Coordinates of C-alpha atoms in Angstrom, one line a residue:
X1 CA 19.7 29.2 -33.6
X2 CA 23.6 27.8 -33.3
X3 CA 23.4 27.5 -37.3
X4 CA 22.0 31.1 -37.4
X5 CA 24.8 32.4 -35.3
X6 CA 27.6 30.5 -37.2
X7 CA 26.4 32.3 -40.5
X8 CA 26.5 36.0 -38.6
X9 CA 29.7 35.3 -37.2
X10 CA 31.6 33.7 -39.9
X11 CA 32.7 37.4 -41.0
X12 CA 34.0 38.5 -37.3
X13 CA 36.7 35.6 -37.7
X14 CA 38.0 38.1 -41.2
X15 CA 38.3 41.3 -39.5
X16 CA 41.1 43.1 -41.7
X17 CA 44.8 43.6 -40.2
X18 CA 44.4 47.1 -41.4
X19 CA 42.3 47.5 -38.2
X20 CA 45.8 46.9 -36.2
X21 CA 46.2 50.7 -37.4
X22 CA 48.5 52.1 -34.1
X23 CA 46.6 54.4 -32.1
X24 CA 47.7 58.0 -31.7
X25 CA 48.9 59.8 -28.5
X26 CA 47.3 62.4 -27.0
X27 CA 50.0 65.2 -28.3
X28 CA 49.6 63.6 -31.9
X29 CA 45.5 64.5 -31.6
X30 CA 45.8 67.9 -30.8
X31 CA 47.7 68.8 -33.8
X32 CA 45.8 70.3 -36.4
X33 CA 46.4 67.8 -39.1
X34 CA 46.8 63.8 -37.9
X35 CA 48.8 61.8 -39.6
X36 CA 46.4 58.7 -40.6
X37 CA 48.8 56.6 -42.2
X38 CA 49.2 54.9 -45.7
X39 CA 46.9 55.5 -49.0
X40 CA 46.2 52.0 -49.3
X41 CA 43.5 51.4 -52.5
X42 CA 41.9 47.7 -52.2
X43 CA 39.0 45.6 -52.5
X44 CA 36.9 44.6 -49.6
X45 CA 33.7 43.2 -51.1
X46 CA 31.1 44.7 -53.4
X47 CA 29.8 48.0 -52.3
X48 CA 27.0 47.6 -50.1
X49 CA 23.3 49.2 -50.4
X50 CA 24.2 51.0 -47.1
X51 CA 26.3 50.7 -43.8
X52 CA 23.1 50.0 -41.5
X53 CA 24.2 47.1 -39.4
X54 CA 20.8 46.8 -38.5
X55 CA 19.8 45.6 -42.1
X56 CA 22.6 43.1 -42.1
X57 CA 21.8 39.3 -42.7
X58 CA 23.8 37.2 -45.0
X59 CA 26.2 39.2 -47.2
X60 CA 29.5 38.5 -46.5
X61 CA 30.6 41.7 -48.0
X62 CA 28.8 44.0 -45.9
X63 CA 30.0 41.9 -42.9
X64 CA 33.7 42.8 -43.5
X65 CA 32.9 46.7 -44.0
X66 CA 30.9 46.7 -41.3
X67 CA 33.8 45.1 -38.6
X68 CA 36.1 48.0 -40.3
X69 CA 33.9 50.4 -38.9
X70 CA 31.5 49.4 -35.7
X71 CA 32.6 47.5 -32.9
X72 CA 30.2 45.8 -30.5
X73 CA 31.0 44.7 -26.7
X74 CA 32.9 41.7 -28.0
X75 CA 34.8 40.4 -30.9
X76 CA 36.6 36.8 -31.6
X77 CA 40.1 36.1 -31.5
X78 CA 42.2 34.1 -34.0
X79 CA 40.4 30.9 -32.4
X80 CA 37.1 32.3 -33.0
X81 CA 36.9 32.6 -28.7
X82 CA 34.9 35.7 -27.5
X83 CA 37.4 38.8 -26.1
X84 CA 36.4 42.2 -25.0
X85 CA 36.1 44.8 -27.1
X86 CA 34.1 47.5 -25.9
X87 CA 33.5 45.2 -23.1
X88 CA 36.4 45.9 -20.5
X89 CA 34.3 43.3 -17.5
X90 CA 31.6 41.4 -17.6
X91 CA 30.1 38.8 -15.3
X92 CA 27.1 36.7 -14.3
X93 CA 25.1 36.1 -10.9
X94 CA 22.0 34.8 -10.0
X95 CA 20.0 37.9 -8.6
X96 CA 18.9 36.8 -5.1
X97 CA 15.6 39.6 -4.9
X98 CA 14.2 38.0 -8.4
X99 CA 15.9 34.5 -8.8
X100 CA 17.3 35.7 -12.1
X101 CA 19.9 35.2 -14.0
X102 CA 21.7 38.5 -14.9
X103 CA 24.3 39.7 -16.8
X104 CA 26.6 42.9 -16.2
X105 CA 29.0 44.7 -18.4
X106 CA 31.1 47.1 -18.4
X107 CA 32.0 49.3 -21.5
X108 CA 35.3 50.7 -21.4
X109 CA 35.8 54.4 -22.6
X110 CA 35.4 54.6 -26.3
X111 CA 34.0 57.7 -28.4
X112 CA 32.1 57.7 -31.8
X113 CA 34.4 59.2 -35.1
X114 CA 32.4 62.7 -34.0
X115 CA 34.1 62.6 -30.3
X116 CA 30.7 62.0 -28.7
X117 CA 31.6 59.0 -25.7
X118 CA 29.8 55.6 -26.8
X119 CA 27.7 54.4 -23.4
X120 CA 25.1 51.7 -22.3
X121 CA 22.2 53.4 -23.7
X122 CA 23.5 53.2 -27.6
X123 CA 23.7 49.5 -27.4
X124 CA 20.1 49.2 -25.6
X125 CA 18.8 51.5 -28.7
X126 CA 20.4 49.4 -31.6
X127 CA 18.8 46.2 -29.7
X128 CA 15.4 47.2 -29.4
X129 CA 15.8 48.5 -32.8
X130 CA 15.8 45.0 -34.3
X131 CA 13.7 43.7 -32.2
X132 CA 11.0 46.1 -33.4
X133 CA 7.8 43.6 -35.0
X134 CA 8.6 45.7 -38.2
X135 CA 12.3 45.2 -38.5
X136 CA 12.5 42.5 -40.8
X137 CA 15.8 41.0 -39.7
X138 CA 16.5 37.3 -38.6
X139 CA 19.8 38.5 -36.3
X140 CA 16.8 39.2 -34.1
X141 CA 16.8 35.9 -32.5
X142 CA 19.8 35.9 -31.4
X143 CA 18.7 38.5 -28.5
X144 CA 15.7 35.8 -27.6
X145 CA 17.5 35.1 -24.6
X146 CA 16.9 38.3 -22.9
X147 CA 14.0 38.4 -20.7
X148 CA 10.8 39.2 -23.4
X149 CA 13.4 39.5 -26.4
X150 CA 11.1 37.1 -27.8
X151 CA 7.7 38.5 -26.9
X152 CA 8.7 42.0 -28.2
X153 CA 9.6 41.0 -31.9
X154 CA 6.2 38.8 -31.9
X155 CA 4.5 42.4 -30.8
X156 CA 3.0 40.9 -27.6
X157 CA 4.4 43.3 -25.4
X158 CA 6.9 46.4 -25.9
X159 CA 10.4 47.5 -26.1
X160 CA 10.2 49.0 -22.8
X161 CA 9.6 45.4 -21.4
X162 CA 12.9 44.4 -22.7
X163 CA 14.7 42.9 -20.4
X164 CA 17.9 45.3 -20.9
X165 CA 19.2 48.7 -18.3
X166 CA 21.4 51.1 -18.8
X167 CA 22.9 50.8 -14.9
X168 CA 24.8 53.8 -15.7
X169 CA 26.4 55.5 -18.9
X170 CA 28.9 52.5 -18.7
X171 CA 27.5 49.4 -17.0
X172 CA 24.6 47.2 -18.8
X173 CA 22.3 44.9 -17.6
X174 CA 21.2 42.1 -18.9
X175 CA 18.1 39.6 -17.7
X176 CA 17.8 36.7 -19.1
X177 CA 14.5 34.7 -19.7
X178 CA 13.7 32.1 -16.8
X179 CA 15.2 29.0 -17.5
X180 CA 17.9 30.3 -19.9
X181 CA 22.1 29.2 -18.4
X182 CA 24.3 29.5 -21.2
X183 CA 25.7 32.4 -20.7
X184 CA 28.8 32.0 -22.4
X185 CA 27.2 31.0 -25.5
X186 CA 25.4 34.2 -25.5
X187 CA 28.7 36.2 -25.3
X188 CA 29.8 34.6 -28.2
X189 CA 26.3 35.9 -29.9
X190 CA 27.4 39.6 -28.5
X191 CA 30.4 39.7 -30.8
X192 CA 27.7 39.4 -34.4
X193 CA 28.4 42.5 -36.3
X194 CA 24.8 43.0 -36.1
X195 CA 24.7 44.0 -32.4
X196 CA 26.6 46.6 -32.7
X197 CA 25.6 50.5 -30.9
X198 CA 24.0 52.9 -33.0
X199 CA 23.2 56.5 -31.9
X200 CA 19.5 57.2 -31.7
X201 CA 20.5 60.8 -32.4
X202 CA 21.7 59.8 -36.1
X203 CA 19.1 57.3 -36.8
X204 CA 16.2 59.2 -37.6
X205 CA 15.3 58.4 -41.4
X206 CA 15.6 54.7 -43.3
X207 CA 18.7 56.8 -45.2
X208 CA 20.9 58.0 -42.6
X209 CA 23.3 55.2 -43.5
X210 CA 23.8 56.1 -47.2
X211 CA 25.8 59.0 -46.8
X212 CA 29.5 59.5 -45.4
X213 CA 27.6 62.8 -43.7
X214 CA 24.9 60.9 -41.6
X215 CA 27.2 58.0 -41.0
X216 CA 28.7 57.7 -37.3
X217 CA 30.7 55.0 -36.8
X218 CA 32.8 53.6 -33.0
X219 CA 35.5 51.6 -34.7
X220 CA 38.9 51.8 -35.7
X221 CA 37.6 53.6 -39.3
X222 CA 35.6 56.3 -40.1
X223 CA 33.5 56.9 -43.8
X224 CA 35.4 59.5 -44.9
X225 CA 32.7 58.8 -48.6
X226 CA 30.3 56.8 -49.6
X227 CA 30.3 56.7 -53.3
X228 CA 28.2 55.1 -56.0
X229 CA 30.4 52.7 -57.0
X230 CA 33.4 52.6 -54.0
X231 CA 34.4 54.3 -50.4
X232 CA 37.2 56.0 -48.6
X233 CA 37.9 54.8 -45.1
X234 CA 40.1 57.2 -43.0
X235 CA 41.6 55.9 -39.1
X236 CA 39.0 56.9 -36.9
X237 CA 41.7 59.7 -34.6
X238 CA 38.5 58.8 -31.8
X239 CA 39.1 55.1 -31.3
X240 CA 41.3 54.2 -28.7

């Protein structure tokens, strides 16, 4: 499983400076036209079939596109070390009532490129998603330490025995399976591009991700188009 998540995570160590974009001030937003900076043309990777992070394995192309655009509860530093990125807190304790081991996060205020708020329950729905028995994605695994991650994908019980709650529209938590300790090691899995939140309200055909219209993203760029053979990537004025 450590191989598995040195393969997803290789691409979060490449995040682009051009996501070191400045954010704007309130006054700037308000203004009917923002000033988004620089035209710059360049090449990322091959265009990918579409920008579902929930179909990402392997391809180191998508990988980069995809930390342009989405950002998940953590991210690594220069030294490859978990930090917070939609995480603002987080920590760990032993739940006296159950004798589990739980984590709780908070999720700092953040909105998705349409200025809808990002929050617990988007996170919880792009989870279960790939834990689905008929989501054929490997990245899966690397959720298996949440209480019946495990038993979910293999179909023996359902999503809604996942052991994952939306404590409020900002604070998750998370349960681990009995036995499990290494929570720090499961940060580090937080931070794979491919456990990033998703909006249940977009996701409603296998397509949604193949057009700039459908496409909402919660980091630092927006899909301003999604062409045949390239794409146009404007700063996202929502990301803080």
């Amino acid at each position: 499983m450590k191989k598995l998540l040195s393969m997803l995570l290789s691409a979060a160590l490449l995040v682009s400076l051009l996501a070191g974009c400045s954010g704007s001030t309130d006054e700037e937003e308000t203004e009917k036209e923002v000033d988004k900076g620089a035209e710059i043309n360049m090449y990322v990777g091959e265009r990918p079939h579409d920008l579902d992070p929930g179909k990402l394995v392997f391809d180191s192309d998508a990988f980069q596109y995809m930390n342009l655009i989405y950002e998940g509860l953590f991210r690594l530093d220069s030294n490859g070390k978990p930090v917070g990125a939609v995480a603002s807190e987080w920590q760990s304790e032993t739940d006296e009532r159950d004798g589990k081991l739980k984590l709780y996060i908070t999720l700092r205020s953040t909105k998705w490129s349409d200025g809808i708020p990002v929050d617990s329950d988007d996170f919880i729905f792009a989870w279960k998603r790939i834990l689905q028995p008929s989501a054929n994605n490997p990245a899966a695994a690397l959720l298996y330490p949440i209480e019946n991650a495990a038993k979910v994908k293999s179909g023996e019980v359902t999503v809604a025995d996942l052991g994952v709650t939306a404590v409020t529209d900002k604070i998750l938590e998370i349960t681990f399976e009995e036995g499990y300790t290494d929570v720090n090691y499961f940060i580090e899995t937080l931070a794979s591009p491919v456990l990033v939140p998703l909006r249940e309200d977009k996701v409603k055909t296998d397509e949604w991700a193949q057009a700039s219209t459908t496409i909402c993203t919660n980091g630092p760029f927006a899909v301003k188009t999604f062409g045949v053979d390239s794409m146009i990537l404007e700063r996202s004025t929502q990301y803080n």
